[in-house]
Coordinates of C-alpha atoms in Angstrom, one line a residue:
Chain A
M459 CA -41.3 -36.7 -40.7
E460 CA -43.0 -35.1 -37.8
H461 CA -39.8 -34.9 -35.8
T462 CA -38.1 -32.7 -38.4
K463 CA -41.0 -30.4 -38.3
I464 CA -40.8 -30.2 -34.5
E465 CA -37.1 -29.6 -34.7
R466 CA -37.6 -26.7 -37.0
L467 CA -40.3 -25.4 -34.7
L468 CA -38.0 -25.7 -31.7
E469 CA -35.3 -23.8 -33.5
K470 CA -37.8 -21.0 -34.2
Y471 CA -39.0 -21.3 -30.6
F472 CA -35.6 -20.6 -29.2
Q473 CA -35.2 -17.6 -31.5
G474 CA -38.4 -16.2 -30.1
E475 CA -40.1 -16.4 -33.5
T476 CA -42.9 -18.9 -33.0
S477 CA -46.5 -17.8 -32.9
I478 CA -48.9 -18.8 -30.1
A479 CA -50.4 -21.5 -32.4
Q480 CA -47.0 -23.0 -33.1
E481 CA -46.1 -23.0 -29.5
K482 CA -49.4 -24.9 -28.8
E483 CA -48.3 -27.4 -31.4
L484 CA -45.0 -27.9 -29.5
T485 CA -46.8 -28.3 -26.2
N486 CA -49.2 -30.9 -27.7
Y487 CA -46.3 -32.8 -29.2
F488 CA -44.4 -33.0 -26.0
S489 CA -47.4 -33.9 -23.9
G490 CA -48.0 -36.9 -26.2
S491 CA -46.4 -40.3 -25.9
D492 CA -44.3 -40.6 -29.0
V493 CA -41.6 -38.0 -28.4
A494 CA -38.4 -38.8 -30.3
Q495 CA -35.6 -40.0 -28.1
H496 CA -33.3 -37.0 -28.8
L497 CA -36.1 -34.5 -28.1
E498 CA -37.0 -36.2 -24.8
Q499 CA -35.0 -33.5 -22.9
Y500 CA -37.5 -30.8 -23.7
K501 CA -40.4 -32.7 -22.3
P502 CA -40.1 -31.3 -18.8
L503 CA -40.0 -27.7 -20.1
F504 CA -43.3 -27.9 -21.9
G505 CA -44.7 -30.1 -19.2
Y506 CA -43.9 -27.4 -16.7
F507 CA -45.5 -24.6 -18.7
S508 CA -48.8 -26.5 -18.8
L509 CA -48.6 -27.3 -15.1
A510 CA -47.7 -23.8 -14.1
K511 CA -50.8 -22.4 -15.9
E512 CA -53.1 -24.5 -13.6
Q513 CA -52.0 -22.8 -10.4
T514 CA -54.8 -20.9 -8.7
I515 CA -54.9 -18.6 -5.8
S516 CA -56.2 -20.4 -2.7
R517 CA -57.2 -17.4 -0.7
E518 CA -60.4 -15.4 -0.9
I519 CA -60.0 -11.9 -2.0
Q520 CA -61.2 -9.4 0.6
L521 CA -62.3 -6.1 -0.9
K522 CA -62.8 -4.5 2.5
T523 CA -59.3 -3.8 3.5
K524 CA -57.8 -3.8 6.9
K525 CA -56.7 -0.3 6.1
S526 CA -60.2 1.0 6.0
S527 CA -61.1 -0.4 9.4
F528 CA -58.0 1.1 10.7
A529 CA -59.2 4.4 9.3
W530 CA -62.4 4.0 11.2
L531 CA -60.5 3.2 14.3
S532 CA -58.5 6.3 14.1
I533 CA -61.6 8.4 13.5
A534 CA -63.1 6.9 16.6
A535 CA -59.9 7.5 18.6
S536 CA -59.8 11.2 17.5
V537 CA -63.4 11.7 18.6
V538 CA -62.5 10.3 22.0
V539 CA -59.5 12.6 22.3
L540 CA -61.6 15.6 21.2
L541 CA -64.3 14.7 23.7
G542 CA -61.6 14.4 26.4
V543 CA -60.1 17.7 25.6
G544 CA -63.5 19.3 25.4
M545 CA -64.6 18.0 28.7
Y546 CA -61.4 19.1 30.3
V547 CA -61.7 22.6 28.9
Y548 CA -65.4 22.8 29.9
T549 CA -64.9 21.7 33.5
S550 CA -61.8 23.6 34.2
S551 CA -63.1 26.9 32.8
N552 CA -66.4 26.7 34.8
P553 CA -65.0 27.7 38.3
V554 CA -63.5 30.8 36.7
D555 CA -67.0 31.8 35.5
A556 CA -68.3 31.1 39.0
H557 CA -65.8 33.5 40.5
E558 CA -66.7 36.2 38.1
K559 CA -70.4 35.8 38.9
L560 CA -69.7 36.5 42.6
G561 CA -69.0 40.0 41.6
T562 CA -66.5 42.4 43.2
Y563 CA -66.6 45.7 45.0
T564 CA -65.1 48.8 43.4
N565 CA -65.6 51.1 46.3
P566 CA -63.1 50.4 49.2
D567 CA -65.6 51.5 51.9
E568 CA -68.2 49.2 50.7
A569 CA -65.7 46.4 50.5
F570 CA -64.6 47.1 54.1
K571 CA -68.1 47.0 55.3
A572 CA -68.9 43.9 53.5
T573 CA -65.8 42.2 54.9
Q574 CA -66.7 43.3 58.5
K575 CA -70.1 41.9 58.0
A576 CA -68.8 38.6 56.7
L577 CA -66.3 38.4 59.6
A578 CA -69.0 39.2 62.2
L579 CA -71.2 36.5 60.7
L580 CA -68.3 34.1 61.0
S581 CA -67.5 35.0 64.6
N582 CA -71.2 34.8 65.5
H583 CA -71.3 31.2 64.3
V584 CA -68.1 30.4 66.0
N585 CA -69.6 31.7 69.3
T586 CA -72.6 29.5 69.0
G587 CA -70.2 26.7 68.5
I588 CA -68.3 27.6 71.6
G589 CA -71.5 27.9 73.6
S590 CA -72.3 24.3 73.1
V591 CA -68.7 23.4 74.2
Q592 CA -69.4 25.1 77.6
Y593 CA -71.0 21.8 78.8
I594 CA -67.6 20.2 78.7
Q595 CA -66.4 22.7 81.3
E596 CA -68.9 21.1 83.8
Y597 CA -67.2 17.8 83.5
D598 CA -63.9 19.5 84.2
N599 CA -65.4 21.1 87.4
S600 CA -66.7 17.8 88.7
K601 CA -63.4 16.1 88.0
D602 CA -61.5 18.8 90.0
E603 CA -63.9 18.3 93.0
I604 CA -63.3 14.6 93.1
F605 CA -59.5 14.5 92.5
T606 CA -58.4 17.4 94.7
K607 CA -58.9 15.3 97.9
Chain B
M423 CA -70.0 -0.9 -10.3
N424 CA -71.0 -2.8 -7.2
Q425 CA -68.9 -5.4 -5.4
N426 CA -70.5 -8.4 -7.1
E427 CA -70.0 -6.9 -10.6
F428 CA -66.4 -6.2 -9.7
V429 CA -65.8 -9.8 -8.4
Q430 CA -67.1 -11.1 -11.7
L431 CA -64.9 -8.7 -13.6
I432 CA -61.8 -9.9 -11.9
A433 CA -62.7 -13.6 -11.8
P434 CA -61.2 -14.5 -15.2
F435 CA -57.7 -13.1 -14.4
K436 CA -57.2 -13.1 -10.7
D437 CA -55.3 -16.3 -10.9
K438 CA -53.2 -14.9 -13.7
V439 CA -52.3 -12.0 -11.4
F440 CA -51.4 -14.4 -8.7
R441 CA -49.2 -16.5 -10.9
L442 CA -47.3 -13.5 -12.2
A443 CA -46.8 -12.2 -8.7
K444 CA -45.6 -15.7 -7.6
R445 CA -43.1 -15.8 -10.5
L446 CA -41.5 -12.6 -9.2
L447 CA -42.0 -13.0 -5.4
I448 CA -41.5 -16.8 -5.4
S449 CA -43.4 -17.3 -2.1
S450 CA -47.1 -18.2 -2.4
E451 CA -47.9 -16.3 0.7
E452 CA -46.4 -13.1 -0.6
A453 CA -47.9 -13.6 -4.0
E454 CA -51.4 -13.9 -2.3
D455 CA -50.8 -10.7 -0.3
A456 CA -49.7 -9.0 -3.5
T457 CA -52.8 -10.2 -5.4
Q458 CA -55.0 -9.0 -2.6
E459 CA -53.3 -5.6 -2.6
I460 CA -53.5 -5.2 -6.3
L461 CA -57.2 -6.2 -6.6
V462 CA -58.1 -3.8 -3.8
K463 CA -56.3 -1.0 -5.6
L464 CA -58.2 -1.9 -8.7
W465 CA -61.5 -1.8 -6.7
T466 CA -60.7 1.6 -5.4
K467 CA -60.3 2.9 -9.0
N468 CA -63.7 1.5 -9.7
E469 CA -65.4 4.3 -11.7
G470 CA -62.2 5.1 -13.6
L471 CA -62.0 1.5 -14.9
D472 CA -64.2 2.3 -17.8
R473 CA -61.5 4.4 -19.3
Y474 CA -59.2 1.3 -19.8
N475 CA -59.6 -0.9 -22.9
S476 CA -58.5 -4.0 -20.9
V477 CA -58.8 -4.1 -17.2
E478 CA -56.8 -7.4 -17.3
A479 CA -53.9 -5.7 -19.0
L480 CA -54.1 -2.9 -16.4
A481 CA -54.1 -5.5 -13.6
M482 CA -51.1 -7.3 -15.1
T483 CA -49.1 -4.0 -15.4
M484 CA -50.0 -3.1 -11.8
T485 CA -48.9 -6.5 -10.7
K486 CA -45.5 -6.2 -12.5
N487 CA -44.9 -2.7 -11.0
Y488 CA -46.1 -3.7 -7.5
C489 CA -43.9 -6.8 -7.3
L490 CA -40.8 -5.1 -8.7
D491 CA -41.3 -2.4 -6.1
Q492 CA -41.7 -5.1 -3.4
L493 CA -38.5 -6.8 -4.5
K494 CA -36.6 -3.5 -4.6
S495 CA -37.7 -2.5 -1.1
K496 CA -36.9 -6.0 0.1
R497 CA -33.4 -5.8 -1.3
A498 CA -33.0 -2.3 0.2
S499 CA -33.8 -3.7 3.7
N500 CA -31.6 -6.7 3.0
L501 CA -34.2 -9.3 3.6
K502 CA -33.9 -12.4 1.6
I503 CA -37.0 -14.1 0.1
V504 CA -37.2 -17.7 1.4
H505 CA -37.6 -20.2 -1.4
D506 CA -39.2 -22.8 0.6
N507 CA -42.6 -23.6 -0.8
Y508 CA -42.1 -25.6 -3.9
T509 CA -45.4 -27.4 -4.1
D510 CA -45.5 -30.7 -2.4
R511 CA -47.0 -33.3 -4.6
E512 CA -48.1 -36.7 -3.6
P513 CA -45.3 -39.3 -3.7
S514 CA -45.7 -41.8 -6.5
L515 CA -43.9 -44.2 -8.8
Q516 CA -40.3 -43.8 -9.5
Q517 CA -40.9 -42.6 -13.1
K518 CA -43.4 -40.1 -11.9
M519 CA -41.1 -38.9 -9.2
E520 CA -38.4 -38.3 -11.7
D521 CA -40.8 -36.3 -13.9
I522 CA -41.9 -34.2 -11.0
D523 CA -38.3 -33.6 -10.0
S524 CA -37.5 -32.4 -13.5
L525 CA -40.5 -30.1 -13.4
N526 CA -39.4 -28.6 -10.2
W527 CA -36.1 -28.3 -11.7
V528 CA -37.5 -26.3 -14.6
E529 CA -39.2 -24.0 -12.2
K530 CA -35.9 -23.4 -10.3
I531 CA -34.1 -22.6 -13.6
I532 CA -36.8 -20.1 -14.6
N533 CA -36.9 -18.5 -11.2
Q534 CA -33.1 -17.9 -11.4
L535 CA -33.5 -15.8 -14.6
P536 CA -33.4 -12.0 -14.3
E537 CA -36.8 -10.5 -13.3
Q538 CA -37.6 -9.1 -16.8
Q539 CA -37.0 -12.4 -18.5
R540 CA -39.0 -14.2 -15.8
L541 CA -41.9 -11.9 -16.5
I542 CA -41.7 -12.4 -20.2
I543 CA -41.5 -16.2 -19.9
Q544 CA -44.4 -16.2 -17.6
L545 CA -46.6 -14.0 -19.9
R546 CA -45.6 -15.8 -23.1
D547 CA -44.9 -19.5 -22.4
I548 CA -47.3 -19.9 -19.4
E549 CA -50.1 -17.4 -20.0
Q550 CA -49.7 -17.5 -23.8
C551 CA -50.2 -13.8 -24.3
E552 CA -49.6 -12.2 -27.7
F553 CA -46.5 -10.1 -28.2
E554 CA -48.6 -6.9 -28.5
E555 CA -50.1 -7.5 -25.1
I556 CA -46.7 -8.3 -23.5
A557 CA -45.2 -5.2 -25.0
K558 CA -48.0 -3.1 -23.4
I559 CA -47.6 -4.7 -20.0
M560 CA -43.8 -4.6 -20.0
N561 CA -43.7 -1.1 -21.6
M562 CA -41.2 -2.4 -24.2
N563 CA -41.4 -2.7 -27.9
E564 CA -42.1 -6.1 -29.5
T565 CA -38.6 -6.6 -30.9
A566 CA -37.1 -6.1 -27.5
I567 CA -39.6 -8.6 -26.0
R568 CA -38.6 -11.2 -28.7
V569 CA -34.9 -10.7 -27.9
A570 CA -35.4 -11.1 -24.2
L571 CA -37.6 -14.1 -24.7
S572 CA -35.1 -15.8 -26.9
R573 CA -32.3 -15.1 -24.4
A574 CA -34.4 -16.5 -21.6
R575 CA -35.4 -19.7 -23.5
K576 CA -31.8 -20.3 -24.6
T577 CA -30.6 -19.9 -21.0
I578 CA -33.2 -22.5 -19.9
R579 CA -32.1 -24.9 -22.7
E580 CA -28.4 -24.5 -21.8
F581 CA -29.2 -25.5 -18.2
M582 CA -31.2 -28.4 -19.3
T583 CA -28.8 -29.9 -21.9
Q584 CA -25.5 -29.1 -20.3
T585 CA -25.9 -30.2 -16.8
H586 CA -28.7 -32.7 -17.2
R587 CA -28.5 -33.8 -13.6
Y588 CA -32.0 -33.7 -12.2
G589 CA -32.5 -32.8 -8.7
T590 CA -28.9 -31.8 -8.0
H591 CA -29.6 -28.2 -8.6

């Protein structure tokens, strides 16, 4: 009696015409113990459906993505690059400023005088340097006195 | 919506998303990655979610599209998905072993169906969705869904009755 009903339901099932309630009825029938011999072959099918519904995800869902931390990393990296470039431009442009601040002469005479003054200053300092080297000459003299004999 | 509210919102269907992804991608690992990706996408929509009648249906549609895209790009790069993680279950009595074998076998048959039929079997026979819902997710009309479902069920039956050799497939 029940078997014929199940057979009819199965036929409808394979035609795609059963409702959810009817499909539940089939699942219940095949999970029971008194399945007719000739319908036994459908047991694994409905058994699998119930089993497959129990599968759950084992991993925790992370809402903070790796992508967003990557974005932060790239922002940090670009800041570093900007700082680097900034520092380079800042330091390399400064000496140019320093040169400009030294000023320059427009009048050739004035420039000549200034140059002479600078060179005189230089030679003056060089002479004082040489003056202190004069002592060394004394060693040379004493050496000559000793070794000429 | 804050993070806690969102987690509560997705709690009833996150496993459904995972199972659908797994039906298409086969590997649990990849299905987990896909689920993660989809739920994060959903989270970034956040404020816009109010506009949808059913966030669950939206999530299922996104899952379908995402996994089909994954498969397409995988095929394009000629990578083969490795079917290596059929769940290991504890060894048991002979009868139980045979049952498990035949259950695994059903899974193998289903996973060999075309993608569209796999999706429909998953949504109808495993998740027990109404045709109206499936039609929305699949972007097909209900008649077409019934036809595809019938075809899929008959293919499974054919495999089961004709060969009837458990474990050899």
